[in-house]
GROMACS .gro file of C-alpha atoms in nm:
model
  368
    1MET     CA    1   4.007   1.860  -2.916
    2ALA     CA    2   3.708   1.962  -2.715
    3THR     CA    3   3.511   1.983  -3.029
    4ILE     CA    4   3.219   1.824  -3.196
    5ARG     CA    5   3.413   1.683  -3.482
    6GLY     CA    6   3.257   1.668  -3.823
    7ARG     CA    7   3.054   1.986  -3.773
    8PRO     CA    8   3.126   2.340  -3.652
    9ALA     CA    9   3.126   2.367  -3.274
   10ARG     CA   10   3.244   2.586  -2.993
   11LEU     CA   11   3.586   2.511  -2.858
   12ARG     CA   12   3.620   2.413  -2.499
   13GLY     CA   13   3.852   2.711  -2.466
   14ASP     CA   14   3.562   2.937  -2.565
   15GLU     CA   15   3.362   2.790  -2.277
   16ARG     CA   16   3.632   2.870  -2.023
   17GLY     CA   17   3.440   3.163  -1.873
   18TRP     CA   18   3.544   3.510  -1.770
   19LEU     CA   19   3.776   3.398  -1.490
   20ARG     CA   20   3.951   3.156  -1.729
   21GLY     CA   21   4.053   3.417  -1.984
   22ALA     CA   22   3.738   3.487  -2.186
   23GLU     CA   23   3.610   3.838  -2.250
   24PRO     CA   24   3.448   3.993  -1.940
   25PRO     CA   25   3.067   3.989  -1.939
   26ARG     CA   26   2.875   4.298  -2.036
   27TRP     CA   27   2.782   4.389  -1.679
   28VAL     CA   28   3.150   4.410  -1.583
   29ARG     CA   29   3.215   4.653  -1.868
   30VAL     CA   30   2.911   4.863  -1.781
   31LEU     CA   31   2.969   4.866  -1.405
   32PRO     CA   32   3.232   5.146  -1.377
   33VAL     CA   33   3.042   5.373  -1.617
   34ALA     CA   34   2.711   5.307  -1.440
   35LEU     CA   35   2.868   5.367  -1.098
   36PHE     CA   36   3.023   5.695  -1.213
   37ALA     CA   37   2.697   5.813  -1.367
   38GLY     CA   38   2.497   5.709  -1.061
   39VAL     CA   39   2.721   5.882  -0.805
   40THR     CA   40   2.747   6.196  -1.017
   41ALA     CA   41   2.371   6.216  -1.073
   42ALA     CA   42   2.292   6.154  -0.707
   43THR     CA   43   2.526   6.428  -0.587
   44LEU     CA   44   2.401   6.677  -0.845
   45ILE     CA   45   2.034   6.616  -0.768
   46SER     CA   46   2.071   6.624  -0.391
   47ARG     CA   47   2.063   6.965  -0.222
   48ASN     CA   48   2.258   6.831   0.072
   49ALA     CA   49   2.600   6.670   0.072
   50LEU     CA   50   2.585   6.292   0.035
   51ASP     CA   51   2.857   6.086   0.197
   52ILE     CA   52   2.904   5.863  -0.110
   53GLY     CA   53   3.218   6.015  -0.255
   54PHE     CA   54   3.414   5.708  -0.144
   55LEU     CA   55   3.241   5.512  -0.423
   56LEU     CA   56   3.431   5.717  -0.681
   57GLY     CA   57   3.755   5.564  -0.557
   58ALA     CA   58   3.634   5.220  -0.668
   59ILE     CA   59   3.576   5.326  -1.028
   60PRO     CA   60   3.938   5.322  -1.160
   61PRO     CA   61   4.010   4.969  -1.026
   62LEU     CA   62   3.680   4.845  -1.173
   63THR     CA   63   3.772   4.999  -1.508
   64VAL     CA   64   4.094   4.794  -1.510
   65LEU     CA   65   3.892   4.473  -1.536
   66SER     CA   66   3.756   4.557  -1.881
   67TYR     CA   67   3.941   4.848  -2.038
   68GLY     CA   68   4.290   4.951  -2.142
   69PRO     CA   69   4.516   5.213  -1.987
   70LEU     CA   70   4.376   5.502  -2.198
   71ALA     CA   71   4.014   5.440  -2.096
   72THR     CA   72   4.123   5.385  -1.736
   73GLY     CA   73   4.311   5.716  -1.738
   74VAL     CA   74   4.012   5.902  -1.886
   75MET     CA   75   3.777   5.752  -1.628
   76GLY     CA   76   4.021   5.841  -1.350
   77ALA     CA   77   4.047   6.200  -1.473
   78LEU     CA   78   3.667   6.228  -1.473
   79VAL     CA   79   3.656   6.101  -1.116
   80VAL     CA   80   3.911   6.359  -1.000
   81THR     CA   81   3.720   6.632  -1.186
   82VAL     CA   82   3.388   6.540  -1.028
   83MET     CA   83   3.550   6.550  -0.686
   84ASN     CA   84   3.629   6.919  -0.747
   85VAL     CA   85   3.297   7.034  -0.894
   86PRO     CA   86   3.120   7.253  -0.633
   87ARG     CA   87   2.771   7.144  -0.742
   88THR     CA   88   2.842   6.784  -0.632
   89HIS     CA   89   2.914   6.890  -0.274
   90LEU     CA   90   3.233   6.686  -0.300
   91ASN     CA   91   3.457   6.988  -0.355
   92GLN     CA   92   3.614   6.988  -0.012
   93PRO     CA   93   3.831   6.677  -0.004
   94GLY     CA   94   4.137   6.698   0.211
   95ASN     CA   95   4.478   6.701   0.052
   96THR     CA   96   4.538   6.347   0.168
   97ASP     CA   97   4.208   6.230   0.018
   98LEU     CA   98   4.281   6.393  -0.314
   99LEU     CA   99   4.638   6.261  -0.329
  100THR     CA  100   4.513   5.914  -0.241
  101LEU     CA  101   4.259   5.925  -0.522
  102VAL     CA  102   4.521   6.045  -0.773
  103PHE     CA  103   4.752   5.766  -0.659
  104VAL     CA  104   4.473   5.508  -0.709
  105VAL     CA  105   4.409   5.643  -1.059
  106LEU     CA  106   4.778   5.626  -1.157
  107LEU     CA  107   4.815   5.280  -1.010
  108SER     CA  108   4.505   5.163  -1.197
  109VAL     CA  109   4.645   5.297  -1.526
  110PHE     CA  110   4.969   5.105  -1.465
  111VAL     CA  111   4.785   4.783  -1.376
  112SER     CA  112   4.566   4.821  -1.684
  113TYR     CA  113   4.874   4.864  -1.902
  114VAL     CA  114   5.031   4.546  -1.761
  115ARG     CA  115   4.704   4.350  -1.788
  116SER     CA  116   4.638   4.451  -2.148
  117HIS     CA  117   4.989   4.346  -2.256
  118ARG     CA  118   4.965   4.016  -2.069
  119ASP     CA  119   4.624   3.949  -2.224
  120ALA     CA  120   4.765   4.014  -2.571
  121GLN     CA  121   5.047   3.767  -2.505
  122LEU     CA  122   4.806   3.506  -2.370
  123VAL     CA  123   4.584   3.543  -2.678
  124THR     CA  124   4.886   3.484  -2.902
  125GLU     CA  125   4.997   3.180  -2.702
  126ARG     CA  126   4.644   3.038  -2.698
  127THR     CA  127   4.613   3.084  -3.074
  128VAL     CA  128   4.942   2.902  -3.131
  129ALA     CA  129   4.843   2.624  -2.889
  130GLU     CA  130   4.507   2.572  -3.059
  131ALA     CA  131   4.673   2.563  -3.402
  132VAL     CA  132   4.920   2.298  -3.282
  133GLN     CA  133   4.646   2.091  -3.120
  134ARG     CA  134   4.431   2.112  -3.434
  135ALA     CA  135   4.731   1.992  -3.635
  136VAL     CA  136   4.750   1.690  -3.404
  137ALA     CA  137   4.379   1.612  -3.433
  138PRO     CA  138   4.217   1.799  -3.724
  139PRO     CA  139   3.837   1.810  -3.748
  140LEU     CA  140   3.687   1.493  -3.886
  141PRO     CA  141   3.487   1.537  -4.208
  142ASP     CA  142   3.117   1.452  -4.220
  143ARG     CA  143   3.194   1.168  -4.457
  144VAL     CA  144   3.495   0.947  -4.524
  145GLY     CA  145   3.437   0.731  -4.830
  146ASP     CA  146   3.095   0.574  -4.778
  147ILE     CA  147   3.099   0.617  -4.401
  148GLY     CA  148   2.922   0.906  -4.227
  149CYS     CA  149   3.119   1.032  -3.928
  150SER     CA  150   3.021   1.230  -3.622
  151GLY     CA  151   3.208   1.251  -3.295
  152LEU     CA  152   3.249   1.446  -2.977
  153TYR     CA  153   3.554   1.492  -2.758
  154ARG     CA  154   3.588   1.658  -2.421
  155ALA     CA  155   3.934   1.672  -2.266
  156ALA     CA  156   3.957   1.636  -1.889
  157GLN     CA  157   4.201   1.926  -1.865
  158HIS     CA  158   4.016   2.255  -1.901
  159GLY     CA  159   4.120   2.484  -2.183
  160THR     CA  160   4.278   2.210  -2.396
  161LEU     CA  161   4.168   2.055  -2.724
  162VAL     CA  162   4.376   1.737  -2.697
  163GLY     CA  163   4.401   1.486  -2.416
  164GLY     CA  164   4.456   1.114  -2.370
  165ASP     CA  165   4.172   1.000  -2.599
  166PHE     CA  166   4.165   1.020  -2.976
  167PHE     CA  167   3.979   0.888  -3.277
  168ASP     CA  168   4.032   0.903  -3.650
  169VAL     CA  169   3.873   0.770  -3.968
  170ARG     CA  170   4.082   0.727  -4.284
  171GLU     CA  171   4.028   0.591  -4.632
  172GLY     CA  172   4.306   0.386  -4.784
  173PRO     CA  173   4.371   0.118  -5.046
  174TYR     CA  174   4.212  -0.146  -4.821
  175GLY     CA  175   3.895   0.048  -4.741
  176VAL     CA  176   3.778   0.288  -4.473
  177ARG     CA  177   3.940   0.225  -4.136
  178ALA     CA  178   3.861   0.383  -3.801
  179VAL     CA  179   4.029   0.389  -3.463
  180MET     CA  180   3.937   0.502  -3.114
  181ALA     CA  181   4.203   0.481  -2.845
  182ASP     CA  182   4.259   0.583  -2.486
  183VAL     CA  183   4.616   0.647  -2.373
  184GLN     CA  184   4.709   0.587  -2.012
  185GLY     CA  185   4.655   0.907  -1.815
  186HIS     CA  186   4.502   1.227  -1.944
  187GLY     CA  187   4.588   1.587  -2.007
  188LEU     CA  188   4.869   1.743  -2.208
  189ALA     CA  189   5.125   1.493  -2.076
  190THR     CA  190   4.967   1.228  -2.301
  191VAL     CA  191   4.987   1.434  -2.622
  192PRO     CA  192   5.327   1.294  -2.739
  193THR     CA  193   5.188   0.940  -2.714
  194VAL     CA  194   4.870   1.043  -2.897
  195VAL     CA  195   5.079   1.195  -3.176
  196SER     CA  196   5.286   0.876  -3.211
  197LEU     CA  197   4.985   0.647  -3.222
  198LEU     CA  198   4.794   0.864  -3.466
  199GLY     CA  199   5.096   0.875  -3.696
  200ALA     CA  200   5.135   0.499  -3.677
  201PHE     CA  201   4.767   0.444  -3.754
  202ARG     CA  202   4.766   0.679  -4.051
  203GLU     CA  203   5.074   0.515  -4.201
  204ALA     CA  204   4.944   0.164  -4.138
  205VAL     CA  205   4.614   0.246  -4.311
  206LEU     CA  206   4.810   0.295  -4.632
  207ASP     CA  207   5.029  -0.015  -4.630
  208GLN     CA  208   4.892  -0.281  -4.395
  209PRO     CA  209   4.660  -0.525  -4.578
  210ASP     CA  210   4.475  -0.641  -4.265
  211LEU     CA  211   4.341  -0.487  -3.947
  212ALA     CA  212   4.561  -0.696  -3.720
  213GLY     CA  213   4.861  -0.549  -3.899
  214VAL     CA  214   4.739  -0.197  -3.825
  215ALA     CA  215   4.706  -0.285  -3.456
  216ALA     CA  216   5.052  -0.445  -3.458
  217ARG     CA  217   5.205  -0.131  -3.611
  218MET     CA  218   5.051   0.086  -3.338
  219ASP     CA  219   5.161  -0.163  -3.073
  220ARG     CA  220   5.518  -0.155  -3.200
  221ARG     CA  221   5.522   0.224  -3.208
  222LEU     CA  222   5.411   0.244  -2.846
  223THR     CA  223   5.654  -0.028  -2.738
  224VAL     CA  224   5.948   0.149  -2.903
  225ASP     CA  225   5.851   0.484  -2.752
  226SER     CA  226   5.829   0.341  -2.403
  227SER     CA  227   6.144   0.128  -2.423
  228GLY     CA  228   6.370   0.423  -2.344
  229ALA     CA  229   6.176   0.522  -2.035
  230ARG     CA  230   6.278   0.361  -1.708
  231ASP     CA  231   6.000   0.175  -1.527
  232SER     CA  232   5.765   0.276  -1.807
  233GLU     CA  233   5.405   0.159  -1.790
  234MET     CA  234   5.293   0.328  -2.110
  235PHE     CA  235   4.997   0.159  -2.275
  236ALA     CA  236   4.677   0.240  -2.460
  237THR     CA  237   4.347   0.068  -2.520
  238ALA     CA  238   4.205   0.078  -2.870
  239VAL     CA  239   3.930  -0.046  -3.099
  240LEU     CA  240   3.997  -0.064  -3.474
  241MET     CA  241   3.743  -0.110  -3.751
  242GLU     CA  242   3.760  -0.174  -4.125
  243PHE     CA  243   3.457  -0.145  -4.351
  244SER     CA  244   3.410  -0.356  -4.663
  245ALA     CA  245   3.394  -0.186  -5.001
  246ASP     CA  246   3.014  -0.226  -5.015
  247VAL     CA  247   2.981  -0.118  -4.645
  248ARG     CA  248   2.773  -0.429  -4.577
  249SER     CA  249   3.016  -0.558  -4.318
  250VAL     CA  250   3.281  -0.435  -4.079
  251ARG     CA  251   3.582  -0.607  -3.928
  252ILE     CA  252   3.661  -0.524  -3.567
  253VAL     CA  253   3.969  -0.567  -3.348
  254VAL     CA  254   3.961  -0.465  -2.981
  255ARG     CA  255   4.271  -0.412  -2.769
  256GLY     CA  256   4.148  -0.363  -2.413
  257HIS     CA  257   3.893  -0.097  -2.512
  258PRO     CA  258   3.514  -0.102  -2.457
  259PRO     CA  259   3.362  -0.266  -2.767
  260PRO     CA  260   3.143  -0.080  -3.017
  261VAL     CA  261   2.766  -0.068  -2.976
  262LEU     CA  262   2.544  -0.156  -3.273
  263LEU     CA  263   2.240   0.069  -3.305
  264ARG     CA  264   1.977  -0.118  -3.505
  265ASP     CA  265   1.596  -0.089  -3.515
  266GLY     CA  266   1.576   0.108  -3.191
  267GLN     CA  267   1.801  -0.134  -3.005
  268ALA     CA  268   2.154  -0.083  -2.870
  269ARG     CA  269   2.356  -0.404  -2.862
  270GLU     CA  270   2.711  -0.424  -2.737
  271ILE     CA  271   2.910  -0.622  -2.993
  272ALA     CA  272   3.056  -0.942  -2.851
  273VAL     CA  273   3.424  -0.947  -2.942
  274THR     CA  274   3.714  -1.104  -2.756
  275SER     CA  275   3.950  -0.831  -2.648
  276GLY     CA  276   4.324  -0.856  -2.686
  277ILE     CA  277   4.572  -0.699  -2.447
  278PRO     CA  278   4.618  -0.320  -2.464
  279LEU     CA  279   4.869  -0.166  -2.702
  280GLY     CA  280   5.219  -0.125  -2.566
  281ILE     CA  281   5.232  -0.431  -2.342
  282GLY     CA  282   5.251  -0.692  -2.615
  283ARG     CA  283   5.616  -0.743  -2.520
  284PHE     CA  284   5.493  -0.924  -2.209
  285GLY     CA  285   5.323  -1.187  -2.419
  286GLY     CA  286   4.957  -1.277  -2.456
  287ASP     CA  287   4.725  -1.418  -2.718
  288PRO     CA  288   4.688  -1.226  -3.043
  289PRO     CA  289   4.367  -1.020  -3.069
  290LYS     CA  290   4.064  -1.190  -3.218
  291GLU     CA  291   3.906  -1.025  -3.523
  292ILE     CA  292   3.535  -1.055  -3.591
  293THR     CA  293   3.326  -0.962  -3.894
  294LEU     CA  294   2.986  -0.802  -3.838
  295GLY     CA  295   2.719  -0.776  -4.104
  296LEU     CA  296   2.558  -0.436  -4.153
  297GLY     CA  297   2.217  -0.345  -4.288
  298PRO     CA  298   2.044  -0.025  -4.396
  299GLY     CA  299   2.009   0.221  -4.109
  300ASP     CA  300   2.267   0.052  -3.887
  301ARG     CA  301   2.503   0.272  -3.689
  302LEU     CA  302   2.808   0.195  -3.478
  303PHE     CA  303   2.863   0.388  -3.157
  304LEU     CA  304   3.206   0.396  -2.990
  305ALA     CA  305   3.291   0.557  -2.658
  306SER     CA  306   3.588   0.575  -2.422
  307ASP     CA  307   3.583   0.466  -2.060
  308GLY     CA  308   3.529   0.830  -1.965
  309VAL     CA  309   3.171   0.768  -2.084
  310TRP     CA  310   3.129   0.400  -1.998
  311GLU     CA  311   3.271   0.429  -1.645
  312ALA     CA  312   3.123   0.765  -1.546
  313ARG     CA  313   2.934   0.741  -1.217
  314GLY     CA  314   2.647   0.939  -1.075
  315ASP     CA  315   2.604   1.061  -0.718
  316SER     CA  316   2.464   0.723  -0.622
  317GLY     CA  317   2.779   0.547  -0.742
  318ASP     CA  318   2.600   0.374  -1.029
  319TYR     CA  319   2.753   0.371  -1.376
  320TYR     CA  320   2.599   0.587  -1.644
  321PRO     CA  321   2.336   0.372  -1.826
  322LEU     CA  322   2.480   0.427  -2.172
  323ALA     CA  323   2.294   0.148  -2.352
  324ALA     CA  324   1.957   0.266  -2.220
  325ARG     CA  325   2.029   0.624  -2.320
  326LEU     CA  326   2.135   0.515  -2.668
  327ARG     CA  327   1.802   0.338  -2.712
  328ALA     CA  328   1.618   0.648  -2.593
  329PHE     CA  329   1.803   0.877  -2.834
  330ASP     CA  330   1.827   0.629  -3.123
  331GLY     CA  331   1.619   0.837  -3.365
  332GLU     CA  332   1.847   1.139  -3.336
  333ASP     CA  333   2.082   1.259  -3.607
  334PRO     CA  334   2.435   1.123  -3.531
  335ALA     CA  335   2.574   1.469  -3.454
  336VAL     CA  336   2.279   1.541  -3.228
  337LEU     CA  337   2.308   1.197  -3.067
  338THR     CA  338   2.660   1.262  -2.934
  339ALA     CA  339   2.562   1.606  -2.806
  340ARG     CA  340   2.251   1.463  -2.634
  341ILE     CA  341   2.453   1.186  -2.470
  342TRP     CA  342   2.710   1.439  -2.347
  343ALA     CA  343   2.444   1.669  -2.201
  344ASP     CA  344   2.268   1.375  -2.038
  345LEU     CA  345   2.599   1.245  -1.901
  346LEU     CA  346   2.673   1.579  -1.736
  347GLU     CA  347   2.325   1.587  -1.586
  348TYR     CA  348   2.368   1.234  -1.452
  349CYS     CA  349   2.721   1.274  -1.315
  350GLY     CA  350   2.747   1.646  -1.250
  351GLU     CA  351   3.108   1.651  -1.367
  352VAL     CA  352   3.319   1.412  -1.575
  353GLY     CA  353   3.676   1.389  -1.447
  354ASP     CA  354   3.819   1.188  -1.737
  355ASP     CA  355   3.856   1.246  -2.109
  356ALA     CA  356   3.522   1.165  -2.272
  357THR     CA  357   3.507   1.055  -2.635
  358MET     CA  358   3.223   0.943  -2.860
  359LEU     CA  359   3.215   0.847  -3.226
  360VAL     CA  360   2.921   0.745  -3.446
  361LEU     CA  361   2.991   0.573  -3.778
  362THR     CA  362   2.706   0.534  -4.026
  363PRO     CA  363   2.741   0.322  -4.343
  364LEU     CA  364   2.589   0.520  -4.629
  365PRO     CA  365   2.425   0.377  -4.941
  366VAL     CA  366   2.686   0.309  -5.207
  367GLU     CA  367   2.617   0.518  -5.513
  368PRO     CA  368   2.577   0.308  -5.828
   0.00000   0.00000   0.00000
């Protein structure tokens, strides 16, 4: 996902940097032209021969970094021409020097041709991959029923939009229901499990009359998927929520996941709810999950986060103080709140090695 869901945002893939496949920076594109112009000007201005002709040999390879084979060939031809202009004092290269330069130019054109075709193929593959990942986890709307939604997701694996965490908010015949879950592991290897659980949740929203039934449907899906795998330890933690029709209360079921945090009147209070066992290991027995009902008032917000946020550690080894930060940023717009928490988390930890997920749900006034 790697997106701020519910509002336009840059993809994590767009933040990959030049060495990860993004367009080269402007200085890289300007460098071969500037070097050519500088060497040519210096040799033309100087009355004496300057021993800087070797710099011209670097221009074709530098051109390969930013330009296609045609531009590389043109730049190479200009270099060879300048080498033979008497006014530059570079008009006496040996045969070996000139042949070496021509060889470098031809080799650079070939490398540029290969690079440009590989880049085109990578762009196509990346476009397809992003389309598939967006189909798995489409952007969340700003509002689902009478619930305002804003979330942020950062996958641990660079250049991907989907990892082991997911969240979704859906409206069905029994009200607005939300889920946040964390599949064992992270990275693209978890995507099949994420797809299965999301599908199970979306189906259960439509036909399960209670929240425990939704959790049971997801648990069964994960159990069935893992039954065919030898020595499988597939499981997922999850928190599920269901809002009443008047959005004055919310029912909550937790399956091994960090509980939601209630943001109310400048305070951040972790909701006390007895957690059931994670999804996928119900076949080993255990008590059924306990469901609680929480009353909601005007201005209340519910903040959910994965363990990638809760269990992030700083250089000192201390956990990230999420509750304190939520109190400090309580007045922020929900979309801004998640972005502020993420920026503060990076500053505190330096780097987050796990999938990091945040979701803010805001009950909105019911229109008469």
